[in-house]
């Protein structure tokens, strides 16, 4: 991967200006905010307490180098990298530069606001260690901040842990991720309280599952020029609502650039309720679930120039993802669909992508629960779709009560001579689906409208 020169001015300026343009002026609902003509433009701002919107364009901020043999900090595990992130964060932000080498992880890196984490491209590899797992031998109540493991578990202080149990009232599964911060024998203190009951009757157990990079309630970060390896063959699945090679929850202003995310038993990238996330020039491949997972409530994601190979789904617009852009991505051989859009994912633009050889659909609009729940008011334009659908060749499938789509100027091709092949399938309950200037090659039926 090519390592571009990082410019703090352009990164922060671009993300902030993008947010301003996308959100408009009515930032506070019914309250009117000042227009450009009402007040002077901000010029040469000073560093002012509490002002995170306008900062001076400093020529230099702190950079800490981490290496296996040389650097400000040295080590071959997550601990050296975490120490560097924490140090930079304490001084208000800056860059952690990780030198070449394979770094083995027993816990994920907890990112902080205003921190840039960067490596040396394909030569800097973060790899998850093999899973450790055990049963809980003592009950822990929802207010407890400790657990007790069965002897022989292999866990150590500092390890990341995923705690799993069955709710004894309704049978649903409860999943939490925590860090082990102290111990006496097999009894461990957690970094945070449980907030759920973990009882033996619920078959409570622990696994060393975590995200290689974790972002919680932070803003203005960059992760670039790294390889993340989830060691899929030696780790069980972690649902993308709880983790991934990169996982973010309740964040904003994030840039992922030139990151290779591979072999995670779950999602390559997952972000939930995160706004103004840009994923650019990344390669997410051979992950068990989703290549890119713009998740619940995420506003204004930009996914551009990425390669997504052999995941279950390439890009999964999850739930209420709005005003997003998926542009010029290459999606190949995903087991289900290249791009999937569903539950109230609206006003997104999917354009100039190449989607090939996916197992069921090139692009899927999911049926969801019915009217008002579907992915409406989206535009699909100038994409190339080739040989999608293994059992039945199918380029674009629009299901349920999906409404108000513009499917325009796309090229759909089928070269396998599959019987019953369909370019675009429009469900019987859909409405206001505009198909215009699309070209079809090799299909038995170009457009199939279900009765």
Short mmCIF file of C-alpha atoms in Angstrom, two decimals:
data_model
loop_
_atom_site.label_atom_id
_atom_site.label_comp_id
_atom_site.label_asym_id
_atom_site.label_seq_id
_atom_site.Cartn_x
_atom_site.Cartn_y
_atom_site.Cartn_z
CA UNK A 1 0.00 0.00 0.00
CA UNK A 2 1.23 3.46 -0.87
CA UNK A 3 1.86 5.74 2.08
CA UNK A 4 0.67 9.28 1.35
CA UNK A 5 1.96 12.34 3.14
CA UNK A 6 -0.35 13.27 5.98
CA UNK A 7 -1.50 16.87 6.24
CA UNK A 8 -3.35 17.76 9.42
CA UNK A 9 -4.75 20.93 7.89
CA UNK A 10 -6.31 19.11 4.95
CA UNK A 11 -7.60 16.18 7.03
CA UNK A 12 -9.32 18.26 9.70
CA UNK A 13 -10.38 20.95 7.26
CA UNK A 14 -11.93 18.47 4.86
CA UNK A 15 -13.84 16.56 7.50
CA UNK A 16 -15.13 19.69 9.19
CA UNK A 17 -16.17 21.38 5.96
CA UNK A 18 -17.85 18.19 4.73
CA UNK A 19 -19.89 18.05 7.91
CA UNK A 20 -20.91 21.68 7.61
CA UNK A 21 -22.06 21.26 4.02
CA UNK A 22 -23.91 18.01 4.64
CA UNK A 23 -25.75 19.05 7.77
CA UNK A 24 -26.74 22.50 6.57
CA UNK A 25 -27.35 25.48 8.80
CA UNK A 26 -30.20 24.24 10.98
CA UNK A 27 -27.92 22.37 13.34
CA UNK A 28 -30.19 22.63 16.34
CA UNK A 29 -33.56 21.67 14.92
CA UNK A 30 -35.96 24.56 15.44
CA UNK A 31 -33.32 27.07 16.49
CA UNK A 32 -32.07 29.34 13.75
CA UNK A 33 -28.29 29.47 13.46
CA UNK A 34 -26.29 32.34 12.03
CA UNK A 35 -25.84 32.40 8.28
CA UNK A 36 -22.55 33.22 6.56
CA UNK A 37 -23.72 36.80 5.97
CA UNK A 38 -24.59 37.32 9.65
CA UNK A 39 -21.13 37.05 11.13
CA UNK A 40 -17.50 37.33 10.05
CA UNK A 41 -15.64 34.26 8.86
CA UNK A 42 -13.25 32.62 11.30
CA UNK A 43 -9.72 33.71 10.41
CA UNK A 44 -6.54 32.76 12.27
CA UNK A 45 -8.29 31.23 15.31
CA UNK A 46 -6.65 30.96 18.69
CA UNK A 47 -6.60 27.81 20.80
CA UNK A 48 -9.60 28.41 23.02
CA UNK A 49 -10.88 26.19 25.81
CA UNK A 50 -13.78 24.03 24.67
CA UNK A 51 -13.64 25.05 21.00
CA UNK A 52 -13.23 21.86 18.99
CA UNK A 53 -14.56 23.32 15.74
CA UNK A 54 -11.87 25.90 15.02
CA UNK A 55 -8.24 25.31 15.95
CA UNK A 56 -4.98 26.88 14.80
CA UNK A 57 -3.22 25.03 12.00
CA UNK A 58 -0.24 23.96 14.06
CA UNK A 59 2.95 23.21 12.15
CA UNK A 60 3.84 20.35 14.48
CA UNK A 61 2.15 18.06 16.99
CA UNK A 62 3.63 15.20 18.95
CA UNK A 63 4.72 12.08 17.05
CA UNK A 64 5.61 8.88 18.91
CA UNK A 65 7.30 6.04 17.02
CA UNK A 66 6.73 2.41 18.01
CA UNK A 67 9.04 -0.32 16.71
CA UNK A 68 10.02 -3.86 17.54
CA UNK A 69 13.69 -2.98 18.03
CA UNK A 70 13.95 0.79 17.61
CA UNK A 71 11.63 3.73 18.30
CA UNK A 72 10.45 5.93 21.14
CA UNK A 73 8.67 2.84 22.48
CA UNK A 74 9.62 -0.75 21.62
CA UNK A 75 7.67 -3.98 21.76
CA UNK A 76 5.96 -6.65 19.69
CA UNK A 77 2.47 -6.59 21.21
CA UNK A 78 -0.56 -4.36 21.57
CA UNK A 79 0.78 -2.95 24.84
CA UNK A 80 3.53 -0.82 23.27
CA UNK A 81 1.10 0.62 20.72
CA UNK A 82 -1.54 1.32 23.37
CA UNK A 83 1.04 3.09 25.53
CA UNK A 84 1.91 5.35 22.60
CA UNK A 85 -1.74 6.17 21.87
CA UNK A 86 -2.36 7.05 25.52
CA UNK A 87 0.77 9.21 25.71
CA UNK A 88 -0.13 11.19 22.59
CA UNK A 89 -3.72 11.57 23.75
CA UNK A 90 -2.64 12.98 27.12
CA UNK A 91 -0.84 15.81 25.32
CA UNK A 92 -3.87 16.75 23.24
CA UNK A 93 -3.34 14.59 20.17
CA UNK A 94 -0.81 13.79 17.49
CA UNK A 95 0.55 10.80 15.60
CA UNK A 96 1.54 7.26 16.56
CA UNK A 97 3.78 5.85 13.83
CA UNK A 98 4.19 2.06 14.00
CA UNK A 99 7.29 0.72 12.25
CA UNK A 100 7.39 -2.52 10.20
CA UNK A 101 6.79 -5.87 11.89
CA UNK A 102 4.07 -8.26 12.97
CA UNK A 103 2.55 -7.19 16.29
CA UNK A 104 0.56 -9.83 18.19
CA UNK A 105 -2.56 -8.76 20.06
CA UNK A 106 -4.16 -10.04 23.27
CA UNK A 107 -6.34 -6.92 23.36
CA UNK A 108 -7.42 -4.25 20.93
CA UNK A 109 -6.05 -0.73 20.68
CA UNK A 110 -8.42 1.72 22.38
CA UNK A 111 -8.24 4.88 20.28
CA UNK A 112 -8.56 8.43 21.60
CA UNK A 113 -9.77 11.66 20.01
CA UNK A 114 -7.36 13.73 17.91
CA UNK A 115 -4.99 10.77 17.40
CA UNK A 116 -3.64 9.50 14.11
CA UNK A 117 -2.47 5.86 14.08
CA UNK A 118 -0.38 5.01 11.04
CA UNK A 119 2.01 2.32 9.90
CA UNK A 120 4.36 1.41 7.08
CA UNK A 121 1.76 -0.04 4.72
CA UNK A 122 1.88 -3.79 4.12
CA UNK A 123 4.94 -4.13 6.39
CA UNK A 124 3.04 -3.14 9.56
CA UNK A 125 0.73 -5.99 10.61
CA UNK A 126 -1.52 -6.20 13.66
CA UNK A 127 -2.52 -9.85 14.19
CA UNK A 128 -4.90 -11.32 16.73
CA UNK A 129 -3.63 -14.20 18.85
CA UNK A 130 -5.48 -17.52 19.05
CA UNK A 131 -8.64 -17.53 21.11
CA UNK A 132 -8.72 -18.43 24.80
CA UNK A 133 -12.04 -19.49 26.29
CA UNK A 134 -13.43 -20.69 29.59
CA UNK A 135 -16.52 -20.95 31.77
CA UNK A 136 -17.47 -18.65 34.64
CA UNK A 137 -17.45 -20.64 37.88
CA UNK A 138 -19.09 -17.99 40.08
CA UNK A 139 -22.20 -15.90 39.50
CA UNK A 140 -21.71 -12.20 38.78
CA UNK A 141 -24.62 -9.77 39.13
CA UNK A 142 -25.30 -6.79 36.89
CA UNK A 143 -23.65 -4.33 39.29
CA UNK A 144 -20.47 -6.41 39.73
CA UNK A 145 -17.16 -5.49 38.16
CA UNK A 146 -15.52 -8.90 38.44
CA UNK A 147 -15.75 -12.45 37.14
CA UNK A 148 -14.25 -15.79 38.18
CA UNK A 149 -12.97 -18.23 35.56
CA UNK A 150 -12.54 -21.99 35.57
CA UNK A 151 -8.91 -22.93 36.39
CA UNK A 152 -6.63 -23.47 33.40
CA UNK A 153 -8.16 -20.65 31.36
CA UNK A 154 -4.91 -18.98 30.26
CA UNK A 155 -6.17 -15.39 30.63
CA UNK A 156 -3.87 -12.62 31.90
CA UNK A 157 -4.27 -9.10 33.21
CA UNK A 158 -4.55 -6.74 30.23
CA UNK A 159 -6.35 -9.24 27.99
CA UNK A 160 -9.46 -8.33 26.08
CA UNK A 161 -12.43 -10.55 26.87
CA UNK A 162 -15.89 -11.13 25.43
CA UNK A 163 -18.42 -12.23 28.04
CA UNK A 164 -21.43 -14.19 26.81
CA UNK A 165 -24.48 -15.49 28.65
CA UNK A 166 -28.09 -16.45 28.10
CA UNK A 167 -30.76 -14.23 29.62
CA UNK A 168 -32.56 -16.52 32.06
CA UNK A 169 -35.86 -14.65 31.59
CA UNK A 170 -36.23 -14.69 27.81
CA UNK A 171 -33.41 -16.88 26.49
CA UNK A 172 -31.73 -14.15 24.46
CA UNK A 173 -27.95 -13.88 24.32
CA UNK A 174 -26.11 -11.09 26.13
CA UNK A 175 -22.67 -10.07 24.84
CA UNK A 176 -20.22 -7.63 26.45
CA UNK A 177 -16.60 -6.77 25.71
CA UNK A 178 -14.31 -5.79 28.57
CA UNK A 179 -10.63 -5.71 29.63
CA UNK A 180 -9.17 -7.67 32.55
CA UNK A 181 -7.40 -5.13 34.78
CA UNK A 182 -6.53 -7.01 38.01
CA UNK A 183 -6.61 -10.55 39.41
CA UNK A 184 -6.32 -12.79 42.40
CA UNK A 185 -5.94 -16.35 41.14
CA UNK A 186 -8.85 -17.03 38.79
CA UNK A 187 -10.82 -13.99 39.98
CA UNK A 188 -10.51 -10.95 37.66
CA UNK A 189 -11.53 -7.33 37.93
CA UNK A 190 -13.00 -5.72 34.80
CA UNK A 191 -12.38 -2.22 33.48
CA UNK A 192 -16.14 -1.54 33.66
CA UNK A 193 -19.10 -3.01 35.48
CA UNK A 194 -21.13 -5.77 33.83
CA UNK A 195 -24.57 -4.09 33.79
CA UNK A 196 -26.02 -7.53 33.06
CA UNK A 197 -26.32 -10.70 35.10
CA UNK A 198 -23.74 -13.38 34.30
CA UNK A 199 -24.99 -16.49 36.07
CA UNK A 200 -23.97 -20.12 35.81
CA UNK A 201 -27.55 -21.10 35.01
CA UNK A 202 -27.22 -18.91 31.91
CA UNK A 203 -24.11 -20.82 30.80
CA UNK A 204 -21.95 -17.73 31.23
CA UNK A 205 -18.58 -18.02 29.54
CA UNK A 206 -15.67 -15.93 28.28
CA UNK A 207 -13.68 -15.79 25.05
CA UNK A 208 -10.70 -13.64 24.13
CA UNK A 209 -12.59 -11.90 21.32
CA UNK A 210 -12.12 -8.20 20.65
CA UNK A 211 -11.64 -5.66 17.88
CA UNK A 212 -8.05 -5.06 16.85
CA UNK A 213 -8.84 -1.33 16.85
CA UNK A 214 -11.67 -0.07 19.07
CA UNK A 215 -13.17 3.43 18.95
CA UNK A 216 -15.73 4.46 21.58
CA UNK A 217 -17.26 7.95 21.81
CA UNK A 218 -14.32 9.73 20.19
CA UNK A 219 -13.85 12.14 17.29
CA UNK A 220 -11.28 13.39 14.78
CA UNK A 221 -9.14 10.30 14.33
CA UNK A 222 -7.26 8.73 11.44
CA UNK A 223 -6.14 5.13 10.96
CA UNK A 224 -3.94 4.55 7.93
CA UNK A 225 -1.30 2.39 6.26
CA UNK A 226 -1.82 -0.77 8.33
CA UNK A 227 -2.69 -4.43 7.87
CA UNK A 228 -5.18 -5.94 10.33
CA UNK A 229 -5.29 -9.75 10.46
CA UNK A 230 -8.08 -11.30 12.53
CA UNK A 231 -6.60 -14.83 12.50
CA UNK A 232 -10.00 -16.17 11.49
CA UNK A 233 -9.05 -19.84 11.47
CA UNK A 234 -8.16 -19.74 15.18
CA UNK A 235 -11.00 -17.54 16.48
CA UNK A 236 -14.79 -18.01 16.64
CA UNK A 237 -17.25 -15.48 15.28
CA UNK A 238 -17.89 -12.09 16.88
CA UNK A 239 -21.04 -10.38 15.63
CA UNK A 240 -20.43 -7.09 13.82
CA UNK A 241 -22.67 -5.23 16.27
CA UNK A 242 -20.02 -5.85 18.94
CA UNK A 243 -16.73 -5.86 17.06
CA UNK A 244 -14.66 -6.26 13.91
CA UNK A 245 -11.08 -5.79 12.82
CA UNK A 246 -11.99 -2.10 13.25
CA UNK A 247 -15.05 -1.27 15.35
CA UNK A 248 -16.44 2.16 16.26
CA UNK A 249 -19.40 3.12 18.45
CA UNK A 250 -20.86 6.64 18.88
CA UNK A 251 -18.02 8.49 17.13
CA UNK A 252 -17.70 11.19 14.49
CA UNK A 253 -15.13 12.62 12.09
CA UNK A 254 -13.17 9.44 11.33
CA UNK A 255 -10.85 8.62 8.43
CA UNK A 256 -9.75 5.08 7.52
CA UNK A 257 -7.26 5.20 4.67
CA UNK A 258 -5.03 2.57 3.05
CA UNK A 259 -5.98 -0.08 5.61
CA UNK A 260 -6.02 -3.78 4.71
CA UNK A 261 -8.52 -5.64 6.90
CA UNK A 262 -8.47 -9.40 6.45
CA UNK A 263 -9.34 -12.76 7.96
CA UNK A 264 -11.63 -11.57 10.75
CA UNK A 265 -14.29 -14.00 11.93
CA UNK A 266 -16.86 -11.24 11.70
CA UNK A 267 -16.72 -7.83 9.99
CA UNK A 268 -13.73 -6.15 8.40
CA UNK A 269 -14.90 -2.63 9.32
CA UNK A 270 -17.96 -1.89 11.47
CA UNK A 271 -19.18 1.46 12.77
CA UNK A 272 -22.40 2.06 14.71
CA UNK A 273 -24.03 5.48 15.25
CA UNK A 274 -20.93 7.13 13.79
CA UNK A 275 -21.14 10.22 11.63
CA UNK A 276 -18.90 11.57 8.87
CA UNK A 277 -16.86 8.39 8.53
CA UNK A 278 -14.65 8.18 5.43
CA UNK A 279 -13.24 4.82 4.27
CA UNK A 280 -10.89 5.37 1.37
CA UNK A 281 -8.45 3.16 -0.56
CA UNK A 282 -8.97 0.28 1.87
CA UNK A 283 -8.97 -3.46 1.14
CA UNK A 284 -11.35 -5.62 3.18
CA UNK A 285 -11.19 -9.29 2.25
CA UNK A 286 -11.74 -12.87 3.40
CA UNK A 287 -13.76 -11.78 6.43
CA UNK A 288 -16.53 -14.09 7.61
CA UNK A 289 -19.30 -11.49 7.54
CA UNK A 290 -19.33 -7.93 6.20
CA UNK A 291 -16.54 -6.17 4.38
CA UNK A 292 -17.82 -2.72 5.37
CA UNK A 293 -20.66 -2.26 7.87
CA UNK A 294 -21.95 1.31 8.08
CA UNK A 295 -24.22 0.59 11.01
CA UNK A 296 -27.24 1.83 12.88
CA UNK A 297 -27.97 5.53 12.54
CA UNK A 298 -24.69 6.44 10.88
CA UNK A 299 -24.98 9.66 8.90
CA UNK A 300 -23.01 10.77 5.84
CA UNK A 301 -20.55 7.86 5.37
CA UNK A 302 -18.19 8.07 2.41
CA UNK A 303 -16.85 4.79 1.00
CA UNK A 304 -14.56 5.40 -1.92
CA UNK A 305 -11.97 3.49 -3.98
CA UNK A 306 -12.05 0.39 -1.77
CA UNK A 307 -11.57 -3.25 -2.73
CA UNK A 308 -13.91 -5.75 -1.08
CA UNK A 309 -13.20 -9.39 -1.88
CA UNK A 310 -14.65 -12.69 -0.66
CA UNK A 311 -16.60 -11.42 2.33
CA UNK A 312 -20.16 -12.56 2.95
CA UNK A 313 -21.44 -9.12 1.89
CA UNK A 314 -19.32 -6.31 0.49
CA UNK A 315 -21.07 -3.17 1.81
CA UNK A 316 -23.98 -3.60 4.23
CA UNK A 317 -26.06 -0.47 4.83
CA UNK A 318 -27.53 -1.55 8.13
CA UNK A 319 -30.22 0.55 9.80
CA UNK A 320 -31.02 4.20 9.25
CA UNK A 321 -27.84 4.97 7.30
CA UNK A 322 -28.49 8.22 5.44
CA UNK A 323 -26.88 10.68 3.02
CA UNK A 324 -24.03 8.28 2.27
CA UNK A 325 -21.82 7.76 -0.76
CA UNK A 326 -20.40 4.49 -2.10
CA UNK A 327 -18.26 5.42 -5.09
CA UNK A 328 -15.73 3.68 -7.34
CA UNK A 329 -15.36 0.56 -5.21
CA UNK A 330 -14.46 -2.87 -6.58
CA UNK A 331 -16.49 -5.68 -5.03
CA UNK A 332 -15.73 -9.25 -6.01
CA UNK A 333 -16.86 -12.77 -5.09
CA UNK A 334 -18.82 -11.96 -1.97
CA UNK A 335 -20.86 -14.97 -0.96
CA UNK A 336 -24.21 -13.19 -0.71
CA UNK A 337 -24.41 -9.70 -2.20
CA UNK A 338 -22.04 -6.98 -3.28
CA UNK A 339 -24.10 -4.17 -1.73
CA UNK A 340 -27.12 -4.58 0.56
CA UNK A 341 -29.51 -1.75 1.49
CA UNK A 342 -32.40 -2.03 3.93
CA UNK A 343 -33.98 -0.77 7.13
CA UNK A 344 -34.58 2.97 6.63
CA UNK A 345 -31.32 3.44 4.75
CA UNK A 346 -32.33 6.49 2.71
CA UNK A 347 -30.91 9.21 0.47
CA UNK A 348 -27.70 7.35 -0.36
CA UNK A 349 -25.83 7.43 -3.67
CA UNK A 350 -24.29 4.20 -5.01
CA UNK A 351 -22.27 5.07 -8.08
CA UNK A 352 -19.43 3.93 -10.35
CA UNK A 353 -18.84 0.68 -8.47
CA UNK A 354 -17.76 -2.58 -10.10
CA UNK A 355 -19.60 -5.56 -8.61
CA UNK A 356 -18.67 -9.01 -9.87
CA UNK A 357 -19.17 -12.69 -9.15
CA UNK A 358 -21.25 -12.31 -5.98
CA UNK A 359 -23.18 -15.38 -4.87
CA UNK A 360 -26.81 -14.20 -4.79
CA UNK A 361 -27.17 -10.58 -5.90
CA UNK A 362 -25.07 -7.74 -7.18
CA UNK A 363 -27.17 -5.18 -5.29
CA UNK A 364 -30.02 -6.09 -2.93
CA UNK A 365 -32.74 -3.87 -1.51
CA UNK A 366 -34.02 -5.87 1.45
CA UNK A 367 -37.76 -6.37 2.17
CA UNK A 368 -37.59 -5.44 5.89
CA UNK A 369 -40.84 -5.23 7.91
CA UNK A 370 -42.96 -3.40 5.37
CA UNK A 371 -43.87 0.12 4.31
CA UNK A 372 -41.79 2.81 5.98
CA UNK A 373 -39.05 0.39 6.98
CA UNK A 374 -37.41 -0.15 3.60
CA UNK A 375 -34.42 1.55 2.00
CA UNK A 376 -36.15 4.29 0.02
CA UNK A 377 -35.05 7.43 -1.85
CA UNK A 378 -31.71 5.99 -2.94
CA UNK A 379 -29.94 6.41 -6.28
CA UNK A 380 -27.97 3.67 -8.08
CA UNK A 381 -26.07 5.16 -10.99
CA UNK A 382 -23.28 4.22 -13.43
CA UNK A 383 -22.34 0.94 -11.79
CA UNK A 384 -20.97 -2.12 -13.59
CA UNK A 385 -22.44 -5.48 -12.55
CA UNK A 386 -21.01 -8.70 -13.98
CA UNK A 387 -21.95 -12.36 -13.39
CA UNK A 388 -23.74 -12.00 -10.06
CA UNK A 389 -25.95 -14.76 -8.68
CA UNK A 390 -24.71 -18.34 -8.62
CA UNK A 391 -27.93 -20.39 -8.66
CA UNK A 392 -29.88 -17.71 -10.52
CA UNK A 393 -28.04 -14.90 -12.25
CA UNK A 394 -29.44 -11.68 -10.78
CA UNK A 395 -27.93 -8.22 -11.01
CA UNK A 396 -30.20 -6.01 -8.87
CA UNK A 397 -33.06 -7.32 -6.71
CA UNK A 398 -35.59 -4.84 -5.27
CA UNK A 399 -37.72 -6.54 -2.63
CA UNK A 400 -40.58 -5.79 -0.25
CA UNK A 401 -42.23 -2.36 -0.28
CA UNK A 402 -39.10 -0.49 -1.29
CA UNK A 403 -40.02 2.83 -2.92
CA UNK A 404 -38.60 5.86 -4.70
CA UNK A 405 -35.42 4.48 -6.21
CA UNK A 406 -33.56 5.80 -9.24
CA UNK A 407 -31.67 3.04 -11.08
CA UNK A 408 -29.93 4.93 -13.85
CA UNK A 409 -27.17 4.34 -16.44
CA UNK A 410 -25.94 1.04 -15.03
CA UNK A 411 -24.28 -1.68 -17.11
CA UNK A 412 -25.40 -5.22 -16.29
CA UNK A 413 -23.69 -8.19 -17.96
CA UNK A 414 -24.03 -11.96 -17.79
CA UNK A 415 -21.51 -14.16 -19.62
CA UNK A 416 -22.30 -17.58 -18.12
CA UNK A 417 -25.40 -18.38 -20.21
CA UNK A 418 -27.38 -19.12 -17.05
CA UNK A 419 -30.98 -20.14 -17.71
CA UNK A 420 -33.52 -17.80 -16.14
CA UNK A 421 -30.99 -15.00 -15.69
CA UNK A 422 -32.44 -11.60 -14.74
CA UNK A 423 -30.81 -8.19 -14.95
CA UNK A 424 -33.11 -6.25 -12.58
CA UNK A 425 -35.93 -7.83 -10.58
CA UNK A 426 -38.63 -5.51 -9.23
CA UNK A 427 -40.86 -6.85 -6.46
CA UNK A 428 -44.64 -6.80 -6.66
CA UNK A 429 -45.08 -4.47 -3.68
CA UNK A 430 -42.46 -1.92 -4.68
CA UNK A 431 -43.42 1.54 -5.93
CA UNK A 432 -41.91 4.50 -7.76
CA UNK A 433 -38.92 2.53 -9.04
CA UNK A 434 -37.41 4.53 -11.90
CA UNK A 435 -35.31 2.54 -14.37
CA UNK A 436 -33.63 4.69 -16.97
CA UNK A 437 -30.87 4.17 -19.56
CA UNK A 438 -29.57 0.92 -18.11
CA UNK A 439 -27.87 -1.51 -20.52
CA UNK A 440 -28.19 -5.29 -20.36
CA UNK A 441 -26.02 -7.95 -21.99
CA UNK A 442 -26.55 -11.71 -21.91
CA UNK A 443 -29.66 -11.97 -19.71
CA UNK A 444 -32.68 -14.11 -20.48
CA UNK A 445 -34.81 -11.31 -19.03
CA UNK A 446 -33.50 -7.77 -18.73
CA UNK A 447 -36.17 -6.46 -16.33
CA UNK A 448 -38.54 -8.77 -14.47
CA UNK A 449 -41.51 -7.23 -12.68
CA UNK A 450 -43.10 -9.65 -10.26
CA UNK A 451 -46.88 -9.78 -10.23
#
